[in-house]
mmCIF file of C-alpha atoms in Angstrom:
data_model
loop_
_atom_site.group_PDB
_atom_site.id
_atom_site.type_symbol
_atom_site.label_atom_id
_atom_site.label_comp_id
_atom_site.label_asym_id
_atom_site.label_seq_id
_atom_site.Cartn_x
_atom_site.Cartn_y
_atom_site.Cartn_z
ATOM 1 C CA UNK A 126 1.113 -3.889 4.291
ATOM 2 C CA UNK A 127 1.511 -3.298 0.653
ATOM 3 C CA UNK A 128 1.530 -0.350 -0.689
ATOM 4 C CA UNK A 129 1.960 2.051 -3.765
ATOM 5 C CA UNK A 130 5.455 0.334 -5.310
ATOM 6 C CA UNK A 131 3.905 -3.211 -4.449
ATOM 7 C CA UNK A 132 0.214 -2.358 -5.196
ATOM 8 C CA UNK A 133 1.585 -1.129 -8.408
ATOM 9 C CA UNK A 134 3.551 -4.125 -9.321
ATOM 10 C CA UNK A 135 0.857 -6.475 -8.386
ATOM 11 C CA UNK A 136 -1.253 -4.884 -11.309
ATOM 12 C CA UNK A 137 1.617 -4.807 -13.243
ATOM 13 C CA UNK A 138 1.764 -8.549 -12.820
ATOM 14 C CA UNK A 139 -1.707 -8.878 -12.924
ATOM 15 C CA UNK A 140 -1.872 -7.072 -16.229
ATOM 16 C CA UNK A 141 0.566 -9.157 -17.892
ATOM 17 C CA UNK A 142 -0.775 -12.750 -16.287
ATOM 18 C CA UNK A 143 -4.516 -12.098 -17.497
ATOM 19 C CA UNK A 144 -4.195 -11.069 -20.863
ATOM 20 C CA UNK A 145 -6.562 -12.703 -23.225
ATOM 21 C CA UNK A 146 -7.964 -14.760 -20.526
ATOM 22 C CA UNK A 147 -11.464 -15.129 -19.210
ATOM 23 C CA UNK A 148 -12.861 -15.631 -15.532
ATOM 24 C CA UNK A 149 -14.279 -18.680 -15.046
ATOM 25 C CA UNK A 150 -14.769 -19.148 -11.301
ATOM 26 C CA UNK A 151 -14.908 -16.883 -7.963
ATOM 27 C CA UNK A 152 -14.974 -18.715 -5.020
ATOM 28 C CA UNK A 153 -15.170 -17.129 -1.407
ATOM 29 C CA UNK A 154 -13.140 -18.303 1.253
ATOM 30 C CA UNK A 155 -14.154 -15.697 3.867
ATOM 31 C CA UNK A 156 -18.213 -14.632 3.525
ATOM 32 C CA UNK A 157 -17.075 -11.175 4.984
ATOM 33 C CA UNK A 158 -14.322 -10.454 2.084
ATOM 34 C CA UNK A 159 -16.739 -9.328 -0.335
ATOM 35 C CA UNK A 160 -18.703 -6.306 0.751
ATOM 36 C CA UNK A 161 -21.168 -5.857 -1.960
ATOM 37 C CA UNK A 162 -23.797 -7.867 -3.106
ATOM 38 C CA UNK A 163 -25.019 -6.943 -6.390
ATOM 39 C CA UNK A 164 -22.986 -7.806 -9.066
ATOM 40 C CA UNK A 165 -22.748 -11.068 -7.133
ATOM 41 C CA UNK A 166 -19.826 -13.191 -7.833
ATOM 42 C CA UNK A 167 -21.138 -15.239 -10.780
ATOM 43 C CA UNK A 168 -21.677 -11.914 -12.898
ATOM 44 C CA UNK A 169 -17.947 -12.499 -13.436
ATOM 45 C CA UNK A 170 -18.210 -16.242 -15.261
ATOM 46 C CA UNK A 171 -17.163 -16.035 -18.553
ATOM 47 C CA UNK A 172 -15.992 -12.356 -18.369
ATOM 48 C CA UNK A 173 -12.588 -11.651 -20.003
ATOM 49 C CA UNK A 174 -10.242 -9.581 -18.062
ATOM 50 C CA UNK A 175 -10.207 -5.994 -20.224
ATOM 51 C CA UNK A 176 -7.528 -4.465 -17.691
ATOM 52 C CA UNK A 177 -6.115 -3.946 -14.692
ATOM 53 C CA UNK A 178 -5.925 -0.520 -12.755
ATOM 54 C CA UNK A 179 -4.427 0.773 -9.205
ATOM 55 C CA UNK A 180 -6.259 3.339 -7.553
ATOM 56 C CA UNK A 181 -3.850 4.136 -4.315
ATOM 57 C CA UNK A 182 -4.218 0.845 -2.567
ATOM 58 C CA UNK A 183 -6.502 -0.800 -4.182
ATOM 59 C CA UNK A 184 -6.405 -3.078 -7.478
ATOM 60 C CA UNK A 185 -9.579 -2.794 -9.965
ATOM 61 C CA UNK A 186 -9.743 -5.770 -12.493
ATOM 62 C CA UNK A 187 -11.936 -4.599 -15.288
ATOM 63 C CA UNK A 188 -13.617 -7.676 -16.123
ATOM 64 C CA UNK A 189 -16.197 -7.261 -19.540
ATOM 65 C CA UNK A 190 -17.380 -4.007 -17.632
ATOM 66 C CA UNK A 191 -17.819 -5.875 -14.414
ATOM 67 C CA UNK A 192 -15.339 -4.515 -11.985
ATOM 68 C CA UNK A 193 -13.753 -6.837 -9.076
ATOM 69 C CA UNK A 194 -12.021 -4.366 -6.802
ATOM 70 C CA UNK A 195 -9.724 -5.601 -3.904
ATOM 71 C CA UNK A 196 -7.669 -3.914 -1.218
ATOM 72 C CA UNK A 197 -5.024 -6.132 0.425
ATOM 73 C CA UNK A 198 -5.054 -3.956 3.657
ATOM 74 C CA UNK A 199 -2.594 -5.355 6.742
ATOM 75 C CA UNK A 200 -2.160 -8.783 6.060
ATOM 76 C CA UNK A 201 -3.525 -9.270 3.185
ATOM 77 C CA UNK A 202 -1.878 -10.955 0.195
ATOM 78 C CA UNK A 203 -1.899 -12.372 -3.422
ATOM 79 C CA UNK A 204 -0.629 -15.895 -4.383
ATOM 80 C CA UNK A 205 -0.445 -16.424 -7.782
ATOM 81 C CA UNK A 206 -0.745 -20.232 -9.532
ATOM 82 C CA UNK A 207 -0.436 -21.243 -12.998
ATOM 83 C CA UNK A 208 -2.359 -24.322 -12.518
ATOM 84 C CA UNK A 209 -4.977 -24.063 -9.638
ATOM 85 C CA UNK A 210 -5.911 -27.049 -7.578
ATOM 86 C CA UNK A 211 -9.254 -27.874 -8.658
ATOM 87 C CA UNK A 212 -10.892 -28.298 -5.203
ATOM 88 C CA UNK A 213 -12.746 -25.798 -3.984
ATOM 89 C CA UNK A 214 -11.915 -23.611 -1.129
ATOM 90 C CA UNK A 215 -14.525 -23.889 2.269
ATOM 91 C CA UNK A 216 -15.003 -20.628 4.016
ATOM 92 C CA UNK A 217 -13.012 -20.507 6.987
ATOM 93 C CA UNK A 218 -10.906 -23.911 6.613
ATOM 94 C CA UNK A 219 -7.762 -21.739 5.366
ATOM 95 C CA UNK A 220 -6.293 -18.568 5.146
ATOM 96 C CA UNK A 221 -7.593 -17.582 1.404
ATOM 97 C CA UNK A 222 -10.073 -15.422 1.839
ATOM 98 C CA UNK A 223 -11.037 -15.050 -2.656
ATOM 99 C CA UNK A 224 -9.972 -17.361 -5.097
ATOM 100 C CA UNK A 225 -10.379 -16.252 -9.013
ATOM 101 C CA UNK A 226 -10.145 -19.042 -11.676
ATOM 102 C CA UNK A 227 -8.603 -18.408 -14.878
ATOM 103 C CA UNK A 228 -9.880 -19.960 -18.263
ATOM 104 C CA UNK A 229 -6.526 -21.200 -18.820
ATOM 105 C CA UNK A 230 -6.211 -23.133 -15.390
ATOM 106 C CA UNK A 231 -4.202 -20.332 -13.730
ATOM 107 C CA UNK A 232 -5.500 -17.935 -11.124
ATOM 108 C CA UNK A 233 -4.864 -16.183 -7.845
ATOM 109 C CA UNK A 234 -5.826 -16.843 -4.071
ATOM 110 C CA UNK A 235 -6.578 -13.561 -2.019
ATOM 111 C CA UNK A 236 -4.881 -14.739 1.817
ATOM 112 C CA UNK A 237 -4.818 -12.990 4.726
ATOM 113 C CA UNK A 238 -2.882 -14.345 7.535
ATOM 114 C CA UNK A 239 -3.588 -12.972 11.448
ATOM 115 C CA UNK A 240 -7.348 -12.826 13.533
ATOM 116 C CA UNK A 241 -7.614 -9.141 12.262
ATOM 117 C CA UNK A 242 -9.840 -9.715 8.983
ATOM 118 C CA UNK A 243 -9.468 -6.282 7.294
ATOM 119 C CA UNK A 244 -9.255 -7.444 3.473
ATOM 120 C CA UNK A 245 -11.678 -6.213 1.274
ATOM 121 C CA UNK A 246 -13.151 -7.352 -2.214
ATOM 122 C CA UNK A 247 -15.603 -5.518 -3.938
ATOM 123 C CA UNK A 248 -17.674 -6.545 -7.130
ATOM 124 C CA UNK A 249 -19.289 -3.300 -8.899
ATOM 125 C CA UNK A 250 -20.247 -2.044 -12.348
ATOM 126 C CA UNK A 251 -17.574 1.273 -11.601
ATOM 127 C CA UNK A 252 -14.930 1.947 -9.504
ATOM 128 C CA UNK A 253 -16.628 5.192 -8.350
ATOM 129 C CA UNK A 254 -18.899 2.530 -6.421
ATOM 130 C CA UNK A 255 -16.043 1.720 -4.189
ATOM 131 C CA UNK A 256 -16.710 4.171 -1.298
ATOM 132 C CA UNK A 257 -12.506 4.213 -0.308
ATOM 133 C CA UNK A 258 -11.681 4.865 -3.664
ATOM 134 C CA UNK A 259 -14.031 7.758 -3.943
ATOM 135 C CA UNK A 260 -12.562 9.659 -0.773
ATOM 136 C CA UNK A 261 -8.801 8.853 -2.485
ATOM 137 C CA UNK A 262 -6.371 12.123 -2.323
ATOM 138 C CA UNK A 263 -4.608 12.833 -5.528
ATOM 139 C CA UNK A 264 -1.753 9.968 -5.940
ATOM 140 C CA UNK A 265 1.661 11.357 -5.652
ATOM 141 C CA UNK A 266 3.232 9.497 -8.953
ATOM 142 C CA UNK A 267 0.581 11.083 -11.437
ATOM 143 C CA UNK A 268 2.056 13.645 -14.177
ATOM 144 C CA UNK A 269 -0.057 16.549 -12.586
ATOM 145 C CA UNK A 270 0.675 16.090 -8.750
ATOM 146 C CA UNK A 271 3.017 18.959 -8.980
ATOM 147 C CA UNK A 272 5.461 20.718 -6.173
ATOM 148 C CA UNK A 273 2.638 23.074 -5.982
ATOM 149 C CA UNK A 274 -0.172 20.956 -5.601
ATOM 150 C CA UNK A 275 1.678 18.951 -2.789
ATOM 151 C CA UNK A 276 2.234 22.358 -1.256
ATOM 152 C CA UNK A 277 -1.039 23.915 -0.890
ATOM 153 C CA UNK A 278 -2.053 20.622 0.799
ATOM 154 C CA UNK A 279 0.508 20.660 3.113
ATOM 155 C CA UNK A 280 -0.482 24.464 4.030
ATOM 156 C CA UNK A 281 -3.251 24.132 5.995
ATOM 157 C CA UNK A 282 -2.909 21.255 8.182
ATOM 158 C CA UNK A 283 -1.450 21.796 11.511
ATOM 159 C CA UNK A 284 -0.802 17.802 11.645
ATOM 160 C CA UNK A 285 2.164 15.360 12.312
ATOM 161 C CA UNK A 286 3.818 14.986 8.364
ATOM 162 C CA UNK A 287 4.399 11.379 9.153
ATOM 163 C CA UNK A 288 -0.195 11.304 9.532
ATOM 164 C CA UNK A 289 -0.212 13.320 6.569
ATOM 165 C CA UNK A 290 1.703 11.182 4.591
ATOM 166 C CA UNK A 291 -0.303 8.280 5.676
ATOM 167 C CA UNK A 292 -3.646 9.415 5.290
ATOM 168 C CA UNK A 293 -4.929 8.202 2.198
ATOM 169 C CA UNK A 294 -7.540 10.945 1.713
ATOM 170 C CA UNK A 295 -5.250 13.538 1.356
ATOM 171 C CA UNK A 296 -2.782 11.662 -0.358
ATOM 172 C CA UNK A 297 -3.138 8.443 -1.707
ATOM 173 C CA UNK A 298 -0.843 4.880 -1.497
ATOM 174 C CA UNK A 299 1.872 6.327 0.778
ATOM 175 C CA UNK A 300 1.531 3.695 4.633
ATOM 176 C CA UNK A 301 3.768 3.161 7.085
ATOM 177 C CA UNK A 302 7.199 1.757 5.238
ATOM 178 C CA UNK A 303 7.354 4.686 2.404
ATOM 179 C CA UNK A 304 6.282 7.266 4.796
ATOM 180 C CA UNK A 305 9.450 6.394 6.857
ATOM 181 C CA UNK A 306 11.648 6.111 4.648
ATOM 182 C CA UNK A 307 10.468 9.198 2.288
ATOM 183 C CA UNK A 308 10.934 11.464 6.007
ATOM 184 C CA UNK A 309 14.344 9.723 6.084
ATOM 185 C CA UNK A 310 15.468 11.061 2.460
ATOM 186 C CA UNK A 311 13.681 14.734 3.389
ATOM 187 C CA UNK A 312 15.835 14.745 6.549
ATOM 188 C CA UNK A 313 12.793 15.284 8.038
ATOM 189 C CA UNK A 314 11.183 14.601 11.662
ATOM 190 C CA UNK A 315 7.995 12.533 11.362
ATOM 191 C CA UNK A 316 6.735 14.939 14.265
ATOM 192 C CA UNK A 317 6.848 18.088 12.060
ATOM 193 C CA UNK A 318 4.063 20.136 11.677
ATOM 194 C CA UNK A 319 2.959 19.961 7.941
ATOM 195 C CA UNK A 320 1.609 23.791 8.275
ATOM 196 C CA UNK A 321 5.152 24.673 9.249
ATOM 197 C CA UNK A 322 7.402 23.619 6.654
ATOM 198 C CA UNK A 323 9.035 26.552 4.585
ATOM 199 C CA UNK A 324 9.445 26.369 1.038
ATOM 200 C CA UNK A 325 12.742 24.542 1.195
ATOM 201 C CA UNK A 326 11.385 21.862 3.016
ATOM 202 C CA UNK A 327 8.361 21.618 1.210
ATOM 203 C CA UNK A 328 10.466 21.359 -1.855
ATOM 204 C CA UNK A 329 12.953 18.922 -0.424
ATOM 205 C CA UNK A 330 10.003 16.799 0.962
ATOM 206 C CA UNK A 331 8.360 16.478 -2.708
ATOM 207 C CA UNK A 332 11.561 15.416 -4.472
ATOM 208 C CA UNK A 333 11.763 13.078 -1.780
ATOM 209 C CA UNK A 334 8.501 11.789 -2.095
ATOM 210 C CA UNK A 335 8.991 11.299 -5.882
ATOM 211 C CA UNK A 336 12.465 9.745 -5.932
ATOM 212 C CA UNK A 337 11.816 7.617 -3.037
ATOM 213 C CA UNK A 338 8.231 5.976 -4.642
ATOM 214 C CA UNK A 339 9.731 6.249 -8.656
ATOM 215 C CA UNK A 340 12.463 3.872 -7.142
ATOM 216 C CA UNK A 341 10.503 1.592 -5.193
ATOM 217 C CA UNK A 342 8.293 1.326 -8.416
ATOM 218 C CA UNK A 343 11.496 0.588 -10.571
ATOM 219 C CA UNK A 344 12.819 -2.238 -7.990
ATOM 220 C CA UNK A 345 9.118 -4.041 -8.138
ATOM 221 C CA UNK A 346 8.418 -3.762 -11.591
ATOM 222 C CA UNK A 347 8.627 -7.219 -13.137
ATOM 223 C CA UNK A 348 8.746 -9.469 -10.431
ATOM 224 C CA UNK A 349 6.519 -12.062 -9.335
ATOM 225 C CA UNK A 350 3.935 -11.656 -6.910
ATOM 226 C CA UNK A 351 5.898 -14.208 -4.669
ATOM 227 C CA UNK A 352 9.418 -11.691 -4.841
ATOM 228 C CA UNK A 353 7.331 -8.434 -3.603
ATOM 229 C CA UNK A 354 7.503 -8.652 0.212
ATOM 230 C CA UNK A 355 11.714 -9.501 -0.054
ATOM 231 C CA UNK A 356 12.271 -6.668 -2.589
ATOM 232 C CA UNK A 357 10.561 -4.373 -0.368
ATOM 233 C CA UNK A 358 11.996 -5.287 2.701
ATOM 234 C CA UNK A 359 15.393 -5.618 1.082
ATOM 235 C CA UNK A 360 14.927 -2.089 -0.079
ATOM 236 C CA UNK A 361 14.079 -0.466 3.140
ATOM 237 C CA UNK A 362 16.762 2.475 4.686
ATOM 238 C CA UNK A 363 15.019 2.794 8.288
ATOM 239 C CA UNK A 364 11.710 1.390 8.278
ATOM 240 C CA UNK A 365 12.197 -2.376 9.998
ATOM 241 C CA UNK A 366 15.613 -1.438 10.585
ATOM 242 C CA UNK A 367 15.332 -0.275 14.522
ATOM 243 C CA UNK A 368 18.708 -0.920 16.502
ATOM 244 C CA UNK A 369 20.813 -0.911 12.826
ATOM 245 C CA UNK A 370 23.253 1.209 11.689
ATOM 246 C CA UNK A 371 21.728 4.151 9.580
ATOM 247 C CA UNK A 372 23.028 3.970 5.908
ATOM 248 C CA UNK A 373 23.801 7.855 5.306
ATOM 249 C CA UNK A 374 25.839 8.593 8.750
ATOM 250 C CA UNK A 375 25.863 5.395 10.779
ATOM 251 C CA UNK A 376 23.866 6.033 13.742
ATOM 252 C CA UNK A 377 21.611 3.975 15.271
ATOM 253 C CA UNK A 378 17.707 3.815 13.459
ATOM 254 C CA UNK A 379 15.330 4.472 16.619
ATOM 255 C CA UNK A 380 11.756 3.730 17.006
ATOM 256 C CA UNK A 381 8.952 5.095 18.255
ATOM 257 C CA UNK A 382 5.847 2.254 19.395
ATOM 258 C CA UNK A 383 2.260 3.209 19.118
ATOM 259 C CA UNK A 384 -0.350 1.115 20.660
ATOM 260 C CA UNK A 385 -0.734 -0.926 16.948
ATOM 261 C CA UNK A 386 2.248 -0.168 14.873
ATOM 262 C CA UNK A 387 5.482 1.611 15.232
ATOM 263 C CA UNK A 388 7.890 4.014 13.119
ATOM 264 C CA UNK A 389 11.744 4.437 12.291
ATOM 265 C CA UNK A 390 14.064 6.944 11.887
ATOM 266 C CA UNK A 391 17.606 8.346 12.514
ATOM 267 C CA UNK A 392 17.760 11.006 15.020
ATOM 268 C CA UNK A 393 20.885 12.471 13.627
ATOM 269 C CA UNK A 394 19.348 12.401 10.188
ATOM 270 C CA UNK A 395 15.854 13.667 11.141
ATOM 271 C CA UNK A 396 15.745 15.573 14.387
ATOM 272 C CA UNK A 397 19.113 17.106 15.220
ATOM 273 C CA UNK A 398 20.339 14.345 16.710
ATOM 274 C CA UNK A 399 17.481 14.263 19.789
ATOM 275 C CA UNK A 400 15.594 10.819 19.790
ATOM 276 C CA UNK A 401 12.009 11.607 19.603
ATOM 277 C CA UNK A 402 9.710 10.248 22.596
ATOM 278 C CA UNK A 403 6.968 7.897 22.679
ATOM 279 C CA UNK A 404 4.053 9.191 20.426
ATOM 280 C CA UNK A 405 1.893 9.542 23.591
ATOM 281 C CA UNK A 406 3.775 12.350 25.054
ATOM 282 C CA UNK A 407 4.505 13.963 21.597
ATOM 283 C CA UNK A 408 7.616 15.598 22.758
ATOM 284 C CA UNK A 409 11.311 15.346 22.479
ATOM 285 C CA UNK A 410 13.015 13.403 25.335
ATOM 286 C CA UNK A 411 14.802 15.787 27.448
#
C-alpha cells in the first residue's frame, strides 16, 4: 500500500507531468471506482489541471475547480504514459480501474491488481466533499504538528501505538510499512500502550516519526511513478524483512501474522529481547 513518502511523490510527479495541460478524457474501467455521481466524469473535458494536492492518502487533482480525488488503497496503483493507447478501456476486461487523458497525448491508468476492489475515485467541486478526507487526523510532516501536539494525542488512548500510528483519523498517511519501521527507530514495541509512554518516549517516538517520514520523502522525491514501489521496498529496515538480519544489532526481524496483514520488528531492538506473540493472545511468549 502506498503511503505518505509515495503518496507524496506521486503528486510530486503528478504536479510536474500536468503542468499546462488540459483533461481531455476520463474513462472508467471499474463502474464501482468512482463513488460520486455529480460532477460526473465529463465535467472534467477540457479542464486544465490547476494543481495537485495530498491529503494523507489521498491525491486531489484540482482540475478548473473541478476536483478528481483518488485513494490508491491496498493494491491500488498509478501507471503513468506519455503517449496513451488510443483505445478505450472496457470495464472489467483489465486491471485499470480510471484512465485520465491528457491534451498532450499523455495520461495515467488507475490499476488495481487482486479480487479485493478497495480503490476509490472521487469527482467533487471540494475536497471537504470527500467524506475520508474530512475525518483525516492532523498529518505528521506539517510545520505545526509539533512534539506537543503529537503528545496530547497520544495521552488519552489506552491503544496498541502500532493502531495508533495506523489509524488515519488520528493521524494521517502513516500504514503498515512506516509504522514498522518508525517503532523500529523509537526502539519501541508495537504492543505499547500509547497512554503509557513517558515523556522520553513520547519525545523519542516524534523525532522518530519525523526523521523516519522526512527521509522516506527525500528518497521518493523525483522519481517516476514506475521507481516508487523498489525505492520503498529498498528502503525498508524491518518491515518485509522477517527472518533477516536486523541492521542496528543483527538479530533476527520477527513477525507477528494477523488474520489480513502482518508486522515486523526486532525483539532485541523493540521489546527487550522477548519475541512478541501472535496478536490474538496480545501477550509476550513466555
Amino acid at each position: 500500500m502506498p503511503e505518505l513518502p509515495e503518496v507524496e511523490a506521486l503528486a510530486e510527479f503528478l504536479r510536474s507531468r500536468t503542468r499546462d495541460l488540459a483533461i481531455t478524457g476520463v474513462e472508467l474501467g471499474s463502474i464501482s471506482v468512482l463513488k460520486t455521481f455529480n460532477p460526473p466524469p465529463d465535467a472534467l473535458v477540457g479542464a486544465p489541471v490547476d494543481g495537485v494536492a495530498r491529503f494523507g492518502k489521498f491525491i486531489d487533482m484540482d482540475c478548473g475547480g473541478t476536483h478528481l480525488i483518488f485513494h490508491l488503497a491496498r493494491a491500488g496503483w498509478l501507471r503513468w504514459s506519455d503517449a496513451l493507447p488510443q483505445t478505450v478501456i472496457r470495464p472489467g476486461k483489465s486491471p485499470i480501474a480510471l484512465r485520465v487523458r491528457l491534451d498532450d497525448g499523455s495520461g495515467f491508468d488507475l490499476t488495481e491488481a487482486g479480487t479485493k476492489k478497495r480503490l476509490a475515485a472521487y469527482i467533487v467541486g471540494a475536497p471537504d466533499q470527500v467524506p475520508g478526507i474530512v475525518s483525516l487526523g492532523p498529518d505528521p510532516m506539517a510545520a505545526d504538528f509539533t512534539q506537543d501536539h503529537f503528545a496530547a494525542i497520544l495521552g488519552g488512548r489506552r491503544a496498541q501505538i502500532k493502531g495508533v500510528l495506523r489509524d488515519q483519523g488520528i493521524i494521517a498517511g502513516i500504514g503498515n510499512a512506516y509504522s514498522d519501521e518508525i517503532l523500529h527507530v523509537a526502539n519501541m514495541s508495537p504492543f505499547a500502550l500509547a497512554s503509557s509512554l513517558d515523556a522520553d518516549a513520547v519525545a523519542r517516538l516524534y523525532e522518530a516519526m519525523r526523521e523516519t517520514l522526512a527521509s522516506a520523502v527525500a528518497t521518493a522525491s523525483g522519481k517516476p511513478a514506475a521507481e516508487l514501489k523498489d525505492a520503498k521496498r529498498a528502503g525498508m529496515r524491518v518491515h518485509g524483512r522477517t527472518g533477516e538480519a536486523c541492521p542496528e544489532c543483527g538479530d533476527v526481524v520477527r513477525e507477528v501474522s494477523f488474520a489480513d496483514s502482518s508486522l515486523q520488528y526486532c525483539a532485541t531492538c523493540q521489546t527487550g529481547g522477548k519475541p512478541l506473540a501472535d496478536r490474538r493472545t496480545s501477550k509476550f511468549l513466555k
